[in-house]
Amino acid sequence: MDVDLVIRNGTVVTASDIWPDCDIAIKDGVIIAVGSSLPIKDGVKELQADGAFITPGGIDTHVHLSQFYEASADSITKTVVTDGEIPDMENYTGDTYDTGTRSAVAGGTTTVITFASQFRNDESLIPVIDEYHKLAKGKSYCDYAFHVIISNPTKHIVEKDLKRMVEEYGITSVKIYMTYKAFKLRDYEILDVMYAARKLGITTMVHAENADIIDWMTEHLEASGMAAPHHHGTSRPPIVEAEATNRVITLAELMDTPILLVHISGGHATKVIREAQTRLLPIHGETCPQYLFLLADSMRKDGFEGAKCVCSPPIREDKCDQDAIWAGIKNGTFTTLSSDHAPIKWNHPQGKQRGLAHGGGPQGRFQYVPNGLPGVETRVPLLFSGGVLTGRITPQKFVEVTATNPAKLYGLKRKGTIGPGFDADITVWYPQATFKPFRLTNEMLHHAIDYTPFEGIEFRNWPRYTLVRGKVVFSHGEVVGEMGYGEFQRRGKSTLAGPRDVWLSEWRPSP
């Protein structure tokens, strides 16, 4: 057999099966054979798995890179034209495509889907997409694609630009917000987006929180002197997420269109999604490691330290919410597990420290703390170590939510599993018997951020090799791939549940 590389003697895991004593043959970046004792000609490079698990490379479908703003800010109203480099890097507090994707491959992720973000005064999506292509080109260690964030769905955008986005750029998903002043859409505007998305086969992602409740609660908490970081969670009790989740599912049912509820944090919203799914609505759920492994006491640390864990929706107080998220992973309520990598430096005046710049004493004011956590490197190892190796989920479920379902949901037809004809995006783990557990420190990670919310968590395994299209890009703790090797991925339509042609009235969308 004429191949470029063979991985020998691994325990291959897909979303449906586990195959021990297995080899994988790779040619021109593509898997051409999977089986035991594959006959390979002499001189072919071999990678020994030594019986360890081999899983598809992770696909992280919720990653913010090279965005020189954060969603809770409203000072930028129009996309900044660049030469492909971040302006004013001294005051940039996030990850760029090079540092973010370097971190991704070091954690077993081989494809990221990032965001091209429209601002209120952007009259077209096309220059926005072009701008993010400039920021990403030649800088990625892994393959990448874009979602488009829509904050101003004008008639031109929903009738013209979305069609061009799909047909010319191969982008088949959008994200909308129900909160944040700079991005939130009214229900009427959400229906406009859904109407267009249904026609074009676009998957609509939704950040579901009730903005008015948040604003009212924040104002009244501030008036009561309750402004410390942990009161970010007080301002957003689980019902805030659940109400918006129920409302947007209602809109999606009216429009008969599939949606994904992103970064679900609590049991109440999980139940709403599950109930919609049992009625066979094409409703998908996404959650994140912070809701599986952290509780709100992470925001109650001394002084201002809790600001490191401020994100939206917030990490929850009650362990029953955490247990509900685990149950949602196991029973299929959650289609995907993403990182929501929204990295913001801690020790920087434009980073998390902004929460101290508006008074409030040593604990600051939570409403000014930039929302978001770093997590693209830790997502896959956290679920493997804390889920598979503890027996909370099966290896097949791990593969389903970290790779296979993300590929299906977002139209990455050559990715997400291990089989002939698929890209050789592969994670090889350490043999469990030889791995020495360790507690994570930020210095071990490869991002550009100066903290991790998962500091001190014990890991019982970590990726040993990461391969992107057959090339080893991470090996034994070191990134060995080349910046620029990652390629932009044009995507097709989702192959998961779509419109049902079931309607709530006599109204029908026009062809």
Tab-separated table of C-alpha atoms in Angstrom, residues 12-210:
chain	number	residue	atom	x	y	z
A	12	VAL	CA	-9.478	4.023	17.348
A	13	VAL	CA	-12.664	5.696	18.573
A	14	THR	CA	-15.495	7.043	16.434
A	15	ALA	CA	-18.904	8.313	17.493
A	16	SER	CA	-20.269	4.780	17.162
A	17	ASP	CA	-17.406	2.311	17.656
A	18	ILE	CA	-14.134	1.451	19.379
A	19	TRP	CA	-11.588	-0.552	17.368
A	20	PRO	CA	-8.592	-1.910	19.309
A	21	ASP	CA	-5.276	-2.917	17.702
A	22	CYS	CA	-5.922	-0.650	14.749
A	23	ASP	CA	-3.732	1.046	12.140
A	24	ILE	CA	-4.511	4.173	10.113
A	25	ALA	CA	-2.942	4.682	6.676
A	26	ILE	CA	-2.648	8.244	5.359
A	27	LYS	CA	-1.905	9.506	1.840
A	28	ASP	CA	-1.862	13.152	0.710
A	29	GLY	CA	-3.439	14.260	3.970
A	30	VAL	CA	-6.383	11.870	3.688
A	31	ILE	CA	-7.130	8.605	5.492
A	32	ILE	CA	-7.136	5.772	2.922
A	33	ALA	CA	-7.417	2.721	5.166
A	34	VAL	CA	-8.241	1.746	8.737
A	35	GLY	CA	-7.654	-1.802	9.981
A	36	SER	CA	-5.433	-4.253	11.816
A	37	SER	CA	-1.866	-4.944	10.623
A	38	LEU	CA	-2.184	-2.923	7.421
A	39	PRO	CA	0.389	-4.051	4.815
A	40	ILE	CA	2.633	-1.063	4.151
A	41	LYS	CA	5.755	-1.006	1.998
A	42	ASP	CA	9.141	-0.558	3.632
A	43	GLY	CA	10.432	2.921	4.368
A	44	VAL	CA	7.069	4.498	5.158
A	45	LYS	CA	7.087	6.696	8.250
A	46	GLU	CA	5.303	5.087	11.197
A	47	LEU	CA	3.827	6.624	14.319
A	48	GLN	CA	3.406	4.210	17.213
A	49	ALA	CA	0.253	4.680	19.306
A	50	ASP	CA	1.253	1.891	21.726
A	51	GLY	CA	-2.353	0.864	22.268
A	52	ALA	CA	-3.505	4.352	23.296
A	53	PHE	CA	-6.768	5.970	22.257
A	54	ILE	CA	-6.860	7.630	18.845
A	55	THR	CA	-9.717	10.081	18.326
A	56	PRO	CA	-10.706	12.427	15.500
A	57	GLY	CA	-9.110	15.844	15.786
A	58	GLY	CA	-11.274	18.186	17.802
A	59	ILE	CA	-13.491	20.699	16.000
A	60	ASP	CA	-14.079	23.785	18.131
A	61	THR	CA	-16.994	25.669	16.626
A	62	HIS	CA	-17.095	28.667	18.969
A	63	VAL	CA	-13.785	30.528	18.979
A	64	HIS	CA	-13.098	34.280	19.019
A	65	LEU	CA	-9.773	35.225	17.414
A	66	SER	CA	-8.336	38.522	16.139
A	67	GLN	CA	-11.359	40.458	17.392
A	68	PHE	CA	-10.111	43.761	18.773
A	69	TYR	CA	-13.249	44.383	20.793
A	70	GLU	CA	-15.423	42.262	23.045
A	71	ALA	CA	-19.150	41.793	22.792
A	72	SER	CA	-20.147	43.770	25.880
A	73	ALA	CA	-18.377	46.892	24.579
A	74	ASP	CA	-20.339	49.342	22.442
A	75	SER	CA	-17.643	51.826	21.442
A	76	ILE	CA	-17.000	50.347	17.968
A	77	THR	CA	-19.767	50.784	15.432
A	78	LYS	CA	-18.052	49.970	12.131
A	79	THR	CA	-15.513	47.369	11.023
A	80	VAL	CA	-11.959	48.712	11.050
A	81	VAL	CA	-10.092	48.198	7.791
A	82	THR	CA	-6.628	46.757	8.411
A	83	ASP	CA	-3.649	45.531	6.438
A	84	GLY	CA	-4.174	42.072	7.877
A	85	GLU	CA	-2.592	42.938	11.231
A	86	ILE	CA	-4.264	43.893	14.499
A	87	PRO	CA	-4.003	47.672	14.980
A	88	ASP	CA	-2.450	48.915	18.222
A	89	MET	CA	-1.176	45.524	19.394
A	90	GLU	CA	0.026	47.055	22.678
A	91	ASN	CA	-3.577	47.513	23.721
A	92	TYR	CA	-4.857	44.244	22.218
A	93	THR	CA	-5.914	41.809	24.925
A	94	GLY	CA	-6.954	38.671	23.038
A	95	ASP	CA	-5.581	35.855	20.905
A	96	THR	CA	-4.759	36.304	17.243
A	97	TYR	CA	-5.011	33.523	14.660
A	98	ASP	CA	-1.410	32.509	15.251
A	99	THR	CA	-1.520	32.318	19.058
A	100	GLY	CA	-5.075	30.966	19.193
A	101	THR	CA	-4.584	28.158	16.679
A	102	ARG	CA	-1.177	27.321	18.155
A	103	SER	CA	-3.033	26.801	21.411
A	104	ALA	CA	-5.749	24.790	19.656
A	105	VAL	CA	-3.422	22.172	18.169
A	106	ALA	CA	-1.616	21.830	21.511
A	107	GLY	CA	-4.943	20.677	22.954
A	108	GLY	CA	-5.884	18.240	20.197
A	109	THR	CA	-8.076	20.581	18.146
A	110	THR	CA	-7.522	20.507	14.386
A	111	THR	CA	-10.256	22.851	13.109
A	112	VAL	CA	-11.683	26.035	14.609
A	113	ILE	CA	-14.683	28.024	13.453
A	114	THR	CA	-14.203	31.649	14.369
A	115	PHE	CA	-16.331	34.771	13.949
A	116	ALA	CA	-16.460	37.546	11.383
A	117	SER	CA	-18.434	40.227	13.164
A	118	GLN	CA	-20.708	42.831	11.592
A	119	PHE	CA	-21.085	46.092	13.497
A	120	ARG	CA	-24.200	48.276	13.513
A	121	ASN	CA	-22.921	50.671	10.857
A	122	ASP	CA	-21.567	48.019	8.482
A	123	GLU	CA	-23.871	48.227	5.484
A	124	SER	CA	-22.706	44.940	3.961
A	125	LEU	CA	-21.351	41.636	5.243
A	126	ILE	CA	-18.934	41.184	2.340
A	127	PRO	CA	-16.249	43.686	3.436
A	128	VAL	CA	-16.513	42.232	6.954
A	129	ILE	CA	-15.798	38.715	5.694
A	130	ASP	CA	-12.955	40.002	3.512
A	131	GLU	CA	-11.427	41.755	6.509
A	132	TYR	CA	-11.371	38.593	8.605
A	133	HIS	CA	-9.852	36.669	5.722
A	134	LYS	CA	-7.000	39.177	5.795
A	135	LEU	CA	-6.564	38.771	9.546
A	136	ALA	CA	-6.457	34.955	9.284
A	137	LYS	CA	-4.587	34.293	6.037
A	138	GLY	CA	-1.182	32.711	6.522
A	139	LYS	CA	-1.435	32.783	10.320
A	140	SER	CA	-3.209	29.568	11.312
A	141	TYR	CA	-1.649	26.344	12.584
A	142	CYS	CA	-4.894	24.418	12.026
A	143	ASP	CA	-7.771	24.546	9.563
A	144	TYR	CA	-10.384	27.223	10.126
A	145	ALA	CA	-13.738	28.551	8.963
A	146	PHE	CA	-15.984	31.498	9.785
A	147	HIS	CA	-19.414	32.130	11.223
A	148	VAL	CA	-20.791	35.633	10.590
A	149	ILE	CA	-22.224	37.645	13.484
A	150	ILE	CA	-25.191	39.752	12.351
A	151	SER	CA	-25.992	42.905	14.303
A	152	ASN	CA	-27.863	44.883	11.643
A	153	PRO	CA	-30.021	42.651	9.391
A	154	THR	CA	-31.037	45.186	6.778
A	155	LYS	CA	-33.090	44.225	3.735
A	156	HIS	CA	-29.938	44.233	1.589
A	157	ILE	CA	-28.104	41.936	4.003
A	158	VAL	CA	-30.834	39.335	4.450
A	159	GLU	CA	-31.846	39.310	0.764
A	160	LYS	CA	-28.470	39.751	-0.964
A	161	ASP	CA	-25.443	39.358	1.281
A	162	LEU	CA	-26.453	36.108	2.972
A	163	LYS	CA	-26.857	34.446	-0.412
A	164	ARG	CA	-23.394	35.628	-1.470
A	165	MET	CA	-21.983	34.502	1.878
A	166	VAL	CA	-23.177	30.961	1.223
A	167	GLU	CA	-22.498	30.689	-2.500
A	168	GLU	CA	-19.290	32.689	-2.898
A	169	TYR	CA	-17.608	32.252	0.487
A	170	GLY	CA	-18.816	28.839	1.645
A	171	ILE	CA	-20.052	30.201	4.992
A	172	THR	CA	-23.242	28.466	6.122
A	173	SER	CA	-23.825	29.716	9.659
A	174	VAL	CA	-24.616	32.986	11.381
A	175	LYS	CA	-24.744	34.056	14.993
A	176	ILE	CA	-27.192	36.477	16.539
A	177	TYR	CA	-27.429	37.991	20.018
A	178	MET	CA	-30.456	38.642	22.201
A	179	THR	CA	-28.299	40.710	24.574
A	180	TYR	CA	-25.387	43.230	24.498
A	181	LYS	CA	-26.234	46.741	23.311
A	182	ALA	CA	-23.837	46.618	20.379
A	183	PHE	CA	-25.290	43.413	18.926
A	184	LYS	CA	-28.736	42.510	20.249
A	185	LEU	CA	-31.602	42.038	17.804
A	186	ARG	CA	-35.295	42.552	18.350
A	187	ASP	CA	-37.613	39.573	17.818
A	188	TYR	CA	-38.740	41.096	14.506
A	189	GLU	CA	-35.137	41.221	13.305
A	190	ILE	CA	-34.515	37.666	14.519
A	191	LEU	CA	-37.450	36.515	12.387
A	192	ASP	CA	-35.947	38.311	9.371
A	193	VAL	CA	-32.671	36.421	9.858
A	194	MET	CA	-34.441	33.090	10.375
A	195	TYR	CA	-36.579	33.628	7.269
A	196	ALA	CA	-33.496	34.103	5.108
A	197	ALA	CA	-31.572	31.336	6.861
A	198	ARG	CA	-34.291	28.775	6.170
A	199	LYS	CA	-34.242	29.536	2.451
A	200	LEU	CA	-30.458	29.256	2.211
A	201	GLY	CA	-29.853	26.281	4.497
A	202	ILE	CA	-27.984	28.413	7.056
A	203	THR	CA	-27.614	27.291	10.667
A	204	THR	CA	-28.497	30.129	13.053
A	205	MET	CA	-26.604	30.278	16.353
A	206	VAL	CA	-28.246	32.224	19.172
A	207	HIS	CA	-26.851	33.787	22.343
A	208	ALA	CA	-30.033	33.651	24.414
A	209	GLU	CA	-30.312	35.933	27.446
A	210	ASN	CA	-33.013	38.453	28.308
